Coordinates of C-alpha atoms in Angstrom, one line a residue:
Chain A
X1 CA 96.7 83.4 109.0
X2 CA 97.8 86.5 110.9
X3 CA 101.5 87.0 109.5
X4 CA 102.3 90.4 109.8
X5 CA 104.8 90.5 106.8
X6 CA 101.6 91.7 104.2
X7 CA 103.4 91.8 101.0
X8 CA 101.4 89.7 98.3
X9 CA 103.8 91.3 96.0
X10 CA 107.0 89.4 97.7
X11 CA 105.3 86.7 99.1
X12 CA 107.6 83.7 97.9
X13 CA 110.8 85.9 99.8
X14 CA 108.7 84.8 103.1
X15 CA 109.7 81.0 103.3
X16 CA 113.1 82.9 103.8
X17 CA 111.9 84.9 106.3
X18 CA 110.5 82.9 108.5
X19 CA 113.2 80.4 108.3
X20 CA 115.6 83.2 109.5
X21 CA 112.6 83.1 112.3
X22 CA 113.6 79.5 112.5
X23 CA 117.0 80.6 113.8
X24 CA 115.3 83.0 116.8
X25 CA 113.2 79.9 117.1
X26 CA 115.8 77.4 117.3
X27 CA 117.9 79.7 119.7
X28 CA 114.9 79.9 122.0
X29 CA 114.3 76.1 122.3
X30 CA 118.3 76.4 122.5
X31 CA 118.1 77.8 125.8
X32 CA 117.2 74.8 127.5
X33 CA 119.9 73.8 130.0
X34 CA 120.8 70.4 130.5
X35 CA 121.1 70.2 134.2
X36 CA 116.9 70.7 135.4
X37 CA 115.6 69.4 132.0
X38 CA 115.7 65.3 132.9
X39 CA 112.4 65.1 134.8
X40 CA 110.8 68.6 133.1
X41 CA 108.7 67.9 130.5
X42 CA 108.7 68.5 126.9
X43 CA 106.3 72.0 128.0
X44 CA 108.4 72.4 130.8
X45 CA 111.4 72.2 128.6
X46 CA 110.7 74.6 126.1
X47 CA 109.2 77.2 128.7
X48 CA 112.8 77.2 130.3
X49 CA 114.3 77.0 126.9
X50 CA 112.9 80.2 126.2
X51 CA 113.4 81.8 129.6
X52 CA 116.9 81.0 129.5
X53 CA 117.5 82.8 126.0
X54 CA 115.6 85.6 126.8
X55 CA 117.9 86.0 130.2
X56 CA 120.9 86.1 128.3
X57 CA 119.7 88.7 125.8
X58 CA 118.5 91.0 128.0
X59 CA 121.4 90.6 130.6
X60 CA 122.5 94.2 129.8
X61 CA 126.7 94.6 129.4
X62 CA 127.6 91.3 128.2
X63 CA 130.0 91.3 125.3
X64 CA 128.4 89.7 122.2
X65 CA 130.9 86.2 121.9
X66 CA 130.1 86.0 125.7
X67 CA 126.4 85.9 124.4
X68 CA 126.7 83.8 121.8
X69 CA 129.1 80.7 123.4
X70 CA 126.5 80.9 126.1
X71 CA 123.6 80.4 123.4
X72 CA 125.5 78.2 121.6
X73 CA 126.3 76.0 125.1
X74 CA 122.3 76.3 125.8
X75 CA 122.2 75.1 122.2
X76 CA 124.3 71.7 122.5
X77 CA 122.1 71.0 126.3
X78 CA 118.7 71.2 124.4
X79 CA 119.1 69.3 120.9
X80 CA 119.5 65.9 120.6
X81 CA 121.9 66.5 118.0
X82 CA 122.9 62.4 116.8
X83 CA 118.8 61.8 116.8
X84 CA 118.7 65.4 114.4
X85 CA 122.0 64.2 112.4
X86 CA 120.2 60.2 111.5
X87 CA 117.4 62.2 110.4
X88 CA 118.4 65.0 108.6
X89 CA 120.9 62.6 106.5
X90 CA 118.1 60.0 106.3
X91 CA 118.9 57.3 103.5
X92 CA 123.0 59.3 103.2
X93 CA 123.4 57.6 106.9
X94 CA 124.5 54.6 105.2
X95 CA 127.3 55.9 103.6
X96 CA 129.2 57.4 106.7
X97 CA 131.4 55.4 107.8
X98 CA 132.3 55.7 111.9
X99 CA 134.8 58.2 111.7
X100 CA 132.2 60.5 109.6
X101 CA 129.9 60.0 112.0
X102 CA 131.4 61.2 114.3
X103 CA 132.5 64.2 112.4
X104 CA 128.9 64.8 110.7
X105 CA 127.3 65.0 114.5
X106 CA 130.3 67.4 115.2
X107 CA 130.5 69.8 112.2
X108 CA 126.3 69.8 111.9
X109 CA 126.7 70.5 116.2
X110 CA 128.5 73.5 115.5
X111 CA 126.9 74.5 112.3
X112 CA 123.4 74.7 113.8
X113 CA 124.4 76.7 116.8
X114 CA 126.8 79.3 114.8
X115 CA 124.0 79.4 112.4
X116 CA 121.3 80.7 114.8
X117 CA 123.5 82.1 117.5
X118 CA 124.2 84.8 114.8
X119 CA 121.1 85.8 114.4
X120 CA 119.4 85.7 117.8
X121 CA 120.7 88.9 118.6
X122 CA 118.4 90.2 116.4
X123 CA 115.2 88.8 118.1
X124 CA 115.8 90.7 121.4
X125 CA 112.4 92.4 121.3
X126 CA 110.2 89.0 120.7
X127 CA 108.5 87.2 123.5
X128 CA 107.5 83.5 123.2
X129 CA 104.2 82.3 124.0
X130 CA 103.6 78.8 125.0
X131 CA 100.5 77.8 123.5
X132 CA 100.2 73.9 124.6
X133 CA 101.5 71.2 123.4
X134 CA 100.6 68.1 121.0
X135 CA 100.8 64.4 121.4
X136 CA 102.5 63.2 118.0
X137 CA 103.0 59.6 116.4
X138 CA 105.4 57.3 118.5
X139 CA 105.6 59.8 121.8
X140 CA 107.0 62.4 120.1
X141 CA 105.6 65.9 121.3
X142 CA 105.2 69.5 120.1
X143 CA 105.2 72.2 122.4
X144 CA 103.3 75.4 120.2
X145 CA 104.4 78.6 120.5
X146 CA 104.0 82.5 119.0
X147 CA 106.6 85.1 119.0
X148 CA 104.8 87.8 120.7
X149 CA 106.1 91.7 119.7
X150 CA 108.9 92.3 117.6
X151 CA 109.3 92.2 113.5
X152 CA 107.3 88.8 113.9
X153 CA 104.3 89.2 115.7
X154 CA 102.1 86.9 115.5
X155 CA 104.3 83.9 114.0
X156 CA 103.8 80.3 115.5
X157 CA 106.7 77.9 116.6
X158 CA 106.3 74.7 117.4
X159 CA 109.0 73.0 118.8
X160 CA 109.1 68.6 117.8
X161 CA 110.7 67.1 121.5
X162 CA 111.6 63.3 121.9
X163 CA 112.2 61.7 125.2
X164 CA 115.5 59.4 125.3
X165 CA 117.4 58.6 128.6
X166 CA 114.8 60.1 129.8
X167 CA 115.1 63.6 129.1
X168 CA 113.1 65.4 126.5
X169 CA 115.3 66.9 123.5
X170 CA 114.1 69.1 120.5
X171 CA 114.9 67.4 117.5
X172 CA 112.9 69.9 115.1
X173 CA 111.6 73.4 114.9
X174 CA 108.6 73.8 112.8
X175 CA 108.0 78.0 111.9
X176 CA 104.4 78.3 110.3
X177 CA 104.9 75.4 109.2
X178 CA 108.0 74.7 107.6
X179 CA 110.0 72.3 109.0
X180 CA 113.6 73.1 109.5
X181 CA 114.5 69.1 109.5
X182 CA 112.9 68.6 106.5
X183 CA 114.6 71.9 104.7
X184 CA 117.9 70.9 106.2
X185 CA 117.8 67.1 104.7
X186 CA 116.7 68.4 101.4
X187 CA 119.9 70.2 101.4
X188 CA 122.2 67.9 102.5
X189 CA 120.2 65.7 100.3
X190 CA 121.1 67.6 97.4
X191 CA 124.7 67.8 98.2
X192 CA 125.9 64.5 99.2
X193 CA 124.3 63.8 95.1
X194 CA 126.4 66.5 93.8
X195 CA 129.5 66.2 96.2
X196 CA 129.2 63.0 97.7
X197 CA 129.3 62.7 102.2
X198 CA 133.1 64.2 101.8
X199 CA 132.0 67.1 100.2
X200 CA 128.8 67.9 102.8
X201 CA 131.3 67.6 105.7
X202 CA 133.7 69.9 103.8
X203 CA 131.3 72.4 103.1
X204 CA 129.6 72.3 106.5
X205 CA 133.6 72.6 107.4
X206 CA 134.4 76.2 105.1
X207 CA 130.8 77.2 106.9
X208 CA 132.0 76.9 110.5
X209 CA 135.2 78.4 110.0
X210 CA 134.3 81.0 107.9
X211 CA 134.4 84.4 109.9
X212 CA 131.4 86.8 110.4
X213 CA 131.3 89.7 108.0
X214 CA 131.1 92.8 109.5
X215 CA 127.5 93.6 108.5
Chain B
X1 CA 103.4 92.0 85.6
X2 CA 101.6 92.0 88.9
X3 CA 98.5 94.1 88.4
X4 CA 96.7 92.2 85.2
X5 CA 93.1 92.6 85.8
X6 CA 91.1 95.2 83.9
X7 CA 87.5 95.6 83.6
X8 CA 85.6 96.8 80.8
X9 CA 84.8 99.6 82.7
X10 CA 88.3 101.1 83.4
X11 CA 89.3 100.2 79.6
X12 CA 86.6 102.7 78.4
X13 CA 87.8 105.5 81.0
X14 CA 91.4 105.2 81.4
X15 CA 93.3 104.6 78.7
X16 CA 96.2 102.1 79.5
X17 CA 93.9 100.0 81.2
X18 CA 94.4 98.4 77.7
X19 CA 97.7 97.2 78.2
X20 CA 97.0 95.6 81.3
X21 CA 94.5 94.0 79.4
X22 CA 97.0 93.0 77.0
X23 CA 99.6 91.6 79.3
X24 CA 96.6 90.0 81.5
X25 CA 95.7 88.0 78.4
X26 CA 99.6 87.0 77.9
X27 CA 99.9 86.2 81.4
X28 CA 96.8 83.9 81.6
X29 CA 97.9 82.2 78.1
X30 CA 101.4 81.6 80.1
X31 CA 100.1 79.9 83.0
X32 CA 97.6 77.9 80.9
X33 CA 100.6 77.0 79.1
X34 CA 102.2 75.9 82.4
X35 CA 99.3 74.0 83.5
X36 CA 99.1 71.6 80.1
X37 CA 102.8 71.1 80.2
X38 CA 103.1 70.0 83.7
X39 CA 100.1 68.0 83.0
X40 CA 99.0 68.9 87.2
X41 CA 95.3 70.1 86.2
X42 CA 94.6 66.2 84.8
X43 CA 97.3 64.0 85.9
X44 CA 97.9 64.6 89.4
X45 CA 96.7 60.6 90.0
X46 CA 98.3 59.3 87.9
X47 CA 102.0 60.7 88.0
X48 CA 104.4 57.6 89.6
X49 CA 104.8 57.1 92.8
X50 CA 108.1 59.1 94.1
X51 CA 111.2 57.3 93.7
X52 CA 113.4 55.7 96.0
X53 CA 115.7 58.5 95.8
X54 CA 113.2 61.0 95.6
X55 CA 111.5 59.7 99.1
X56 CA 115.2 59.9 100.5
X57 CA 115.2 63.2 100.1
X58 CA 111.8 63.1 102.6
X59 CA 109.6 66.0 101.3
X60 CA 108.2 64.4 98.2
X61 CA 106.3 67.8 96.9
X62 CA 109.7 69.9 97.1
X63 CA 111.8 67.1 95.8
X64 CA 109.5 67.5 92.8
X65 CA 111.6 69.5 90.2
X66 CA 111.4 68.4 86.7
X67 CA 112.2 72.7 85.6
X68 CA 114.9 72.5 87.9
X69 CA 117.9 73.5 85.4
X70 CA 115.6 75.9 83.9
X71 CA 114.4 77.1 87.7
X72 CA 118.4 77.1 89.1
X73 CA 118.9 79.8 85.7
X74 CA 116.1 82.3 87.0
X75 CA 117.4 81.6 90.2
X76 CA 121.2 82.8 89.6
X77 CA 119.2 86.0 87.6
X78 CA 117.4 86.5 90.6
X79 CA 120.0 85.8 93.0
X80 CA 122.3 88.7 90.8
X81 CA 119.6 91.4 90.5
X82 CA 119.3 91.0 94.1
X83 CA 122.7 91.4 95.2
X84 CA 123.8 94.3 93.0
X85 CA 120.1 96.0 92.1
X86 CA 117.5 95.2 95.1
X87 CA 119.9 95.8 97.8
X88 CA 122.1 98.6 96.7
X89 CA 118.6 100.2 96.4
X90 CA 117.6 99.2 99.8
X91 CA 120.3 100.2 101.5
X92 CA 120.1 103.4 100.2
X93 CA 116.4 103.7 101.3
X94 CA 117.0 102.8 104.8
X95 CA 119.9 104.9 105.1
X96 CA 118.1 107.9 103.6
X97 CA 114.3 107.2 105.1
X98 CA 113.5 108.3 108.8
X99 CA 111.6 105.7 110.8
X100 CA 108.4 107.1 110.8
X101 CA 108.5 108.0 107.1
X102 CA 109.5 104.0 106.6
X103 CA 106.6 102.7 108.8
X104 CA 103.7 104.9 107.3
X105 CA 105.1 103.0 103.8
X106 CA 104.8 99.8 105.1
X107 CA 101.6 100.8 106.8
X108 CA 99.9 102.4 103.2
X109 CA 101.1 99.3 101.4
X110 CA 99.4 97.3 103.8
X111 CA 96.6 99.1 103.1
X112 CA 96.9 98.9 99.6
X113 CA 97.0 95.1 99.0
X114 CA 94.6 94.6 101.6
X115 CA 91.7 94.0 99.0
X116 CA 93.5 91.0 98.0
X117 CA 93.5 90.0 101.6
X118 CA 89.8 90.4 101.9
X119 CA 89.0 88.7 98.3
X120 CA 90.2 85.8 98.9
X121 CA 89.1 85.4 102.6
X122 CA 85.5 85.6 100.2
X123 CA 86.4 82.8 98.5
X124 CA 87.6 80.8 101.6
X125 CA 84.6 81.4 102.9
X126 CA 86.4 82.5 105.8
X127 CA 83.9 84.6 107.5
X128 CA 85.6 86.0 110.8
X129 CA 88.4 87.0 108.7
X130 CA 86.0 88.7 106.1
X131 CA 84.6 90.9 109.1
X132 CA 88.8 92.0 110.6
X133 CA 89.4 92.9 106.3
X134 CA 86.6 95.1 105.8
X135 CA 86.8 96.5 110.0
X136 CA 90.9 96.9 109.0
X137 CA 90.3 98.7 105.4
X138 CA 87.8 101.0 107.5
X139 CA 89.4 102.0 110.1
X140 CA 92.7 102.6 108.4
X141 CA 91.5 104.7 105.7
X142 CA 89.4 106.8 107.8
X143 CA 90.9 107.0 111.2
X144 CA 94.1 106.2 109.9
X145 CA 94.5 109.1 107.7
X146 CA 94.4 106.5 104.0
X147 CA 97.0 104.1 105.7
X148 CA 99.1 106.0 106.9
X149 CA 98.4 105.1 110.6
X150 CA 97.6 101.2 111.2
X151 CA 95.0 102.3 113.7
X152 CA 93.4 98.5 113.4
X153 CA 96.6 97.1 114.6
X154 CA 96.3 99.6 117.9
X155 CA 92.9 98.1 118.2
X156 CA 93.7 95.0 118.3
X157 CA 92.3 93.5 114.4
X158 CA 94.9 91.5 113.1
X159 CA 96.3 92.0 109.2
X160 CA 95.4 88.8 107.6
X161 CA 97.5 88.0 104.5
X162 CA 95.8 85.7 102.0
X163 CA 97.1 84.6 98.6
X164 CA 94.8 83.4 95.8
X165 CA 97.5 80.4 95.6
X166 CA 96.4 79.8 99.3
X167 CA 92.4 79.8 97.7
X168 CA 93.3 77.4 94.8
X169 CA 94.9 75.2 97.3
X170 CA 91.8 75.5 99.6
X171 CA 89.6 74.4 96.5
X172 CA 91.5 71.1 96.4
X173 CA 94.2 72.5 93.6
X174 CA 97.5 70.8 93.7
X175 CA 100.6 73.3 93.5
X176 CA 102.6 71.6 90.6
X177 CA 106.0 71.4 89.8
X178 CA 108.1 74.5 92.1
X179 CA 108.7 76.9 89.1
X180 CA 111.0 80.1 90.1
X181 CA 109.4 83.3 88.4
X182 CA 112.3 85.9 86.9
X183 CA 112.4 88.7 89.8
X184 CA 109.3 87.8 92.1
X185 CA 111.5 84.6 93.0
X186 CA 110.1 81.3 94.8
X187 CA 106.9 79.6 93.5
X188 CA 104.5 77.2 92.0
X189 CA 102.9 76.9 88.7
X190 CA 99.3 76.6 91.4
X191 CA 101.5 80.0 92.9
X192 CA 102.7 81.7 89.7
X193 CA 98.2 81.6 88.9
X194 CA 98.1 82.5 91.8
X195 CA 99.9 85.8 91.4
X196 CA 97.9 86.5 88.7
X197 CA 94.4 85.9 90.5
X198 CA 95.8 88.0 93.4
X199 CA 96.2 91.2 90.6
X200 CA 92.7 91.2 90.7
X201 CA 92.4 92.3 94.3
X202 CA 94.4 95.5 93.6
X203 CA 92.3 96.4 90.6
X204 CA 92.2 100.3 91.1
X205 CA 95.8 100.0 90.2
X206 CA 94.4 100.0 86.6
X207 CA 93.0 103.0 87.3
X208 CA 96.9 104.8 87.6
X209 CA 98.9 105.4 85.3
X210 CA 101.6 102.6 84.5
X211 CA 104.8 104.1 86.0
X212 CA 102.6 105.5 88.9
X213 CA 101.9 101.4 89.3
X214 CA 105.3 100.3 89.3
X215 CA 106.4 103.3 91.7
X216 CA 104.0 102.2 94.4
X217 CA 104.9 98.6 93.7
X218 CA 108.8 99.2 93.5
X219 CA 108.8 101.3 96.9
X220 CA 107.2 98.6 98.6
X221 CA 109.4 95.8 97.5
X222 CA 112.3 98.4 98.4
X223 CA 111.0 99.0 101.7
X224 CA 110.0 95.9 102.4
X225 CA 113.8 94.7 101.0
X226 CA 115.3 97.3 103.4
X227 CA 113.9 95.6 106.3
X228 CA 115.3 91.9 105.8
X229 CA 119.1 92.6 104.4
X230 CA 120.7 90.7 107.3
X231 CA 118.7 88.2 107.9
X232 CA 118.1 86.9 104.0
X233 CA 121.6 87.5 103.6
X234 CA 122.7 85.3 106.5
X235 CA 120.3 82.7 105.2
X236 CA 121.8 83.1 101.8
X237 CA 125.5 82.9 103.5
X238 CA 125.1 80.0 105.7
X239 CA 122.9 77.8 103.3
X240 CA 124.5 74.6 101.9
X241 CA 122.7 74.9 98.9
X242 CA 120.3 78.2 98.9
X243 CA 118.5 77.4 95.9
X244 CA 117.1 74.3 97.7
X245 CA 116.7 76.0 100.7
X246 CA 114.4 78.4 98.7
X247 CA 112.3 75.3 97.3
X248 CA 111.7 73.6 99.9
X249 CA 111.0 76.5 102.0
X250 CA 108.3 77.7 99.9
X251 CA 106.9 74.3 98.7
X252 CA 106.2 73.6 102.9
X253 CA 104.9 76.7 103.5
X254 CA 102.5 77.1 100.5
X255 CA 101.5 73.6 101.9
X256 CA 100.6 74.6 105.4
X257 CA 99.3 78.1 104.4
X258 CA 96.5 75.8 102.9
X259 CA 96.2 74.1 105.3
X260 CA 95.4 76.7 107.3
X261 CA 92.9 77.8 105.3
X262 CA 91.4 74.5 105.5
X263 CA 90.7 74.8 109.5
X264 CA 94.3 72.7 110.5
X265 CA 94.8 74.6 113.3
X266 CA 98.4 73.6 113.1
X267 CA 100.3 72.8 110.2
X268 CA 102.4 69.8 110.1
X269 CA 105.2 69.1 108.5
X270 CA 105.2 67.4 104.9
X271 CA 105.5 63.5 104.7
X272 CA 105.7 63.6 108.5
X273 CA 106.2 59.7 109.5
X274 CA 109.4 59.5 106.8
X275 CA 110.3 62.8 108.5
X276 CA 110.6 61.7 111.7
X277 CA 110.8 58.3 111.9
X278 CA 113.5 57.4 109.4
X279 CA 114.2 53.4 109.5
X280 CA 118.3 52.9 109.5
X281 CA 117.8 51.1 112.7
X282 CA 117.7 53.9 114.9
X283 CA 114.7 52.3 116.5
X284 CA 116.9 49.3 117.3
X285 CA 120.1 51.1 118.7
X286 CA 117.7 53.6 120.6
X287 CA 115.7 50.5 122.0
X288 CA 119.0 48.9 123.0
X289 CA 119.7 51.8 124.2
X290 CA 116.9 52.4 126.8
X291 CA 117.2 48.6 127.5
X292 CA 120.9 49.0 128.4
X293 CA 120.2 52.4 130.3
X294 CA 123.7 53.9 129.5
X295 CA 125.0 56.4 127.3
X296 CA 126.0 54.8 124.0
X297 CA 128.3 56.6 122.0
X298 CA 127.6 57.6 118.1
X299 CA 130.5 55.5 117.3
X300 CA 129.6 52.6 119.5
X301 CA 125.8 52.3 117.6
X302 CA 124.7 51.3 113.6
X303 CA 127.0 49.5 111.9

């Protein structure tokens, strides 16, 4: 496994790592516009995806909340976020009623995209390679990819895309390995236990509206 | 705490190879302890079958936490030396260390643990790799003036990073309850022996004197730290709950890092059908869907 972070010594900080990789990821398969993507396919989508993002962080003189509410809006075209919400809630689907639906697809919307459109602009240097792709269980498909140059060389990507009204959504992103679905529902797993669904929108709530440090 | 191993040799020649010896022993008798009380090494059959509230969670290894008060203390003594040691310190190294001065660091540290690298591409019998370890230690020390240059890297050999957890895991090992180490964070009780086999491959350490060890050790971690302040802390900032994050984080990539080492050329995802295919009757509604060929609204679908 080629990672380029060599630290034996710090290893177990590198889950954390790449999963801030998951955010340059995620942005990337964000970049998908809605428009061209109903006949693309899943390839097709991601290639765009990733052409898109990389457009709007070279595109020199653009002030950075003009950057981000464009990644964000490339964000909301490319996920299918009420197919992400049922799974990353699993089991805790039950218990929202139709209003918190609602709200749950909304807050987690908006807590993806603020999430990862913050740290895209770190990621400028990285070029995405499109591998192939991967015929999964039930006509799901992943589209591979490695981050080219940049802090993280060398790191694959694969991005999970399922076709409904026929146009092919992301609904996971998958860094060497770790699954971001999977990471996010053990979380909100964990929460809704503690804090019950109120609490998990309230904290997805105080995240959104919390402002950026200056850092 | 990292560099354990000693051989007879160095405890006849240099001196404090004896307390590495000493604290190699302690470490070993800790992990042993570990093992039996996790009952892993014998039990891993036999253990009952997740629970329904564990398999709601979906990852059934990282939902596996029977230290987890115990874990989520470390954790919080982690998270603290972190915030007001690790990254004061980092900070302060990046703001004082040109860039070439921070690179050749990284690049001799590289060099350093590459050893371990190689070792346990041995014992993965992973020969290709074997051949870029020994080509990469080569070329760096000689043509890359002892590491200070990562000529291989120019050349176009890649920097493997193996773990000895990664080996164990390759040999069929388990990984055992997540266990979070005081300081060195995130791991297994398969990852916390593995730490300790991974000593092994930076043996000559033994051969330095102790505080000369933890300088070389401490400057990497610090350098290393300096590079990742925003993004960890971003991570740490936008996390519901981070100490799960952490777990589950390093419980899926321990998981794929194996199998990688086991020739899957692409790791998937833990428990993958409940993963993806959770049945609340989102088959149904997305069926109906399709069938009806309109847009249904979230609110319009499940009851």
């Amino acid at each position: 496994m080629a990672s380029k972070n060599r630290l034996v010594g710090l290893r177990p900080l590198l889950p954390v790592l790449l999963f801030t990789l998951a955010g340059a990821g995620l942005a990337l398969a964000q970049a998908e516009g809605g428009a061209d993507s109903a006949a693309a396919g899943p390839r097709a989508v991601v290639q765009d995806t990733v052409d898109r993002v990389l457009a709007v962080l070279d595109e020199p003189g653009l002030a950075e909340d003009q950057r981000r509410s464009r990644i964000e809006a490339l964000a909301f075209s490319v996920f299918d976020f009420e197919t992400v919400s049922r799974l990353v809630m699993a089991r805790n689907w039950k218990k929202l009623d139709q209003d918190q639906r609602v709200v749950f697809v909304q807050e987690f919307k908006q807590y993806l995209s603020r999430n990862y459109g913050r740290r895209l602009e770190r990621y400028e240097k990285a070029q995405v390679e499109v591998l192939g792709t991967r015929s999964e269980p039930r006509r799901d498909v992943s589209v591979l990819t490695r981050v080219v140059g940049g802090q993280y060389d060398g790191i694959t990507m694969n991005y999970r895309l399922r076709e409904r009204k026929s146009s092919w959504k992301v609904i996971d992103v998958v860094i060497e390995g770790v699954s971001m679905l999977a990471n996010f529902r053990a979380q909100f797993a964990e929460v809704v236990s503690r804090d019950g669904v109120e609490g998990l929108l309230e904290a997805m709530r105080t995240r959104n509206m919390a402002p950026d440090p200056a850092d | 705490m990292k560099r354990e191993r000693s051989t007879d040799k160095a405890q006849i020649i240099f001196p404090s190879a004896g307390l590495w010896r000493r604290q190699f022993r302690l470490a070993w008798a800790t992990g042993l302890f570990l093992v039996l009380l996790s009952g892993v090494a014998v039990g891993e059959e036999n253990r009952p079958p997740p629970s329904e509230e564990a398999s709601a969670v979906g990852v059934g290894a990282a939902s596996d936490d029977p230290w987890e008060k115990m874990n989520r203390g470390i954790f919080t003594f982690n998270e603290v030396s972190d915030v007001y040691v690790l990254v004061p310190v980092a900070k302060a190294w990046r703001w004082a260390t040109p860039h070439l001065l921070h690179v050749a660091v990284r690049n001799v540290n590289g060099l350093i643990l590459m050893p371990t690298t190689l070792i346990n591409n041995v014992l993965q019998f992973n020969g290709e790799h074997v051949m870029e370890d020994i080509g990469r230690i080569m070329v760096n020390v000689s043509f890359g003036l002892a590491g200070l240059i990562d000529v291989a890297t120019m050349m176009g050999i890649p920097a493997n990073d193996e773990s000895f957890d990664q080996t164990l895991g390759y040999w069929g090992a388990p990984p055992g309850p997540y266990l979070v180490l005081p300081l060195f964070g995130p791991s297994s009780v398969r990852g916390g022996i593995g730490r300790l086999g991974d000593g092994a491959g930076t043996f000559y350490f033994t051969w330095l004197p102790i505080w000369a060890t933890f300088l070389v050790r401490g400057v990497d971690i610090i350098s290393w730290r300096s590079d990742h302040i925003e993004d960890i802390d971003l991570t740490r900032r936008e996390s519901l709950d981070y100490y799960i994050f952490q777990r589950d984080a390093y419980m899926q990539l321990s998981q794929a890092r194996v199998d990688v080492a086991r020739g899957v050329a692409v790791p998937e995802p833990v428990d993958d059908a409940d993963l993806y295919f959770f049945d609340d009757g989102y088959e149904e509604d997305l069926n109906e869907e399709e069938g009806a060929g309109s847009g249904a609204k979230e609110e319009e679908r499940g009851q």
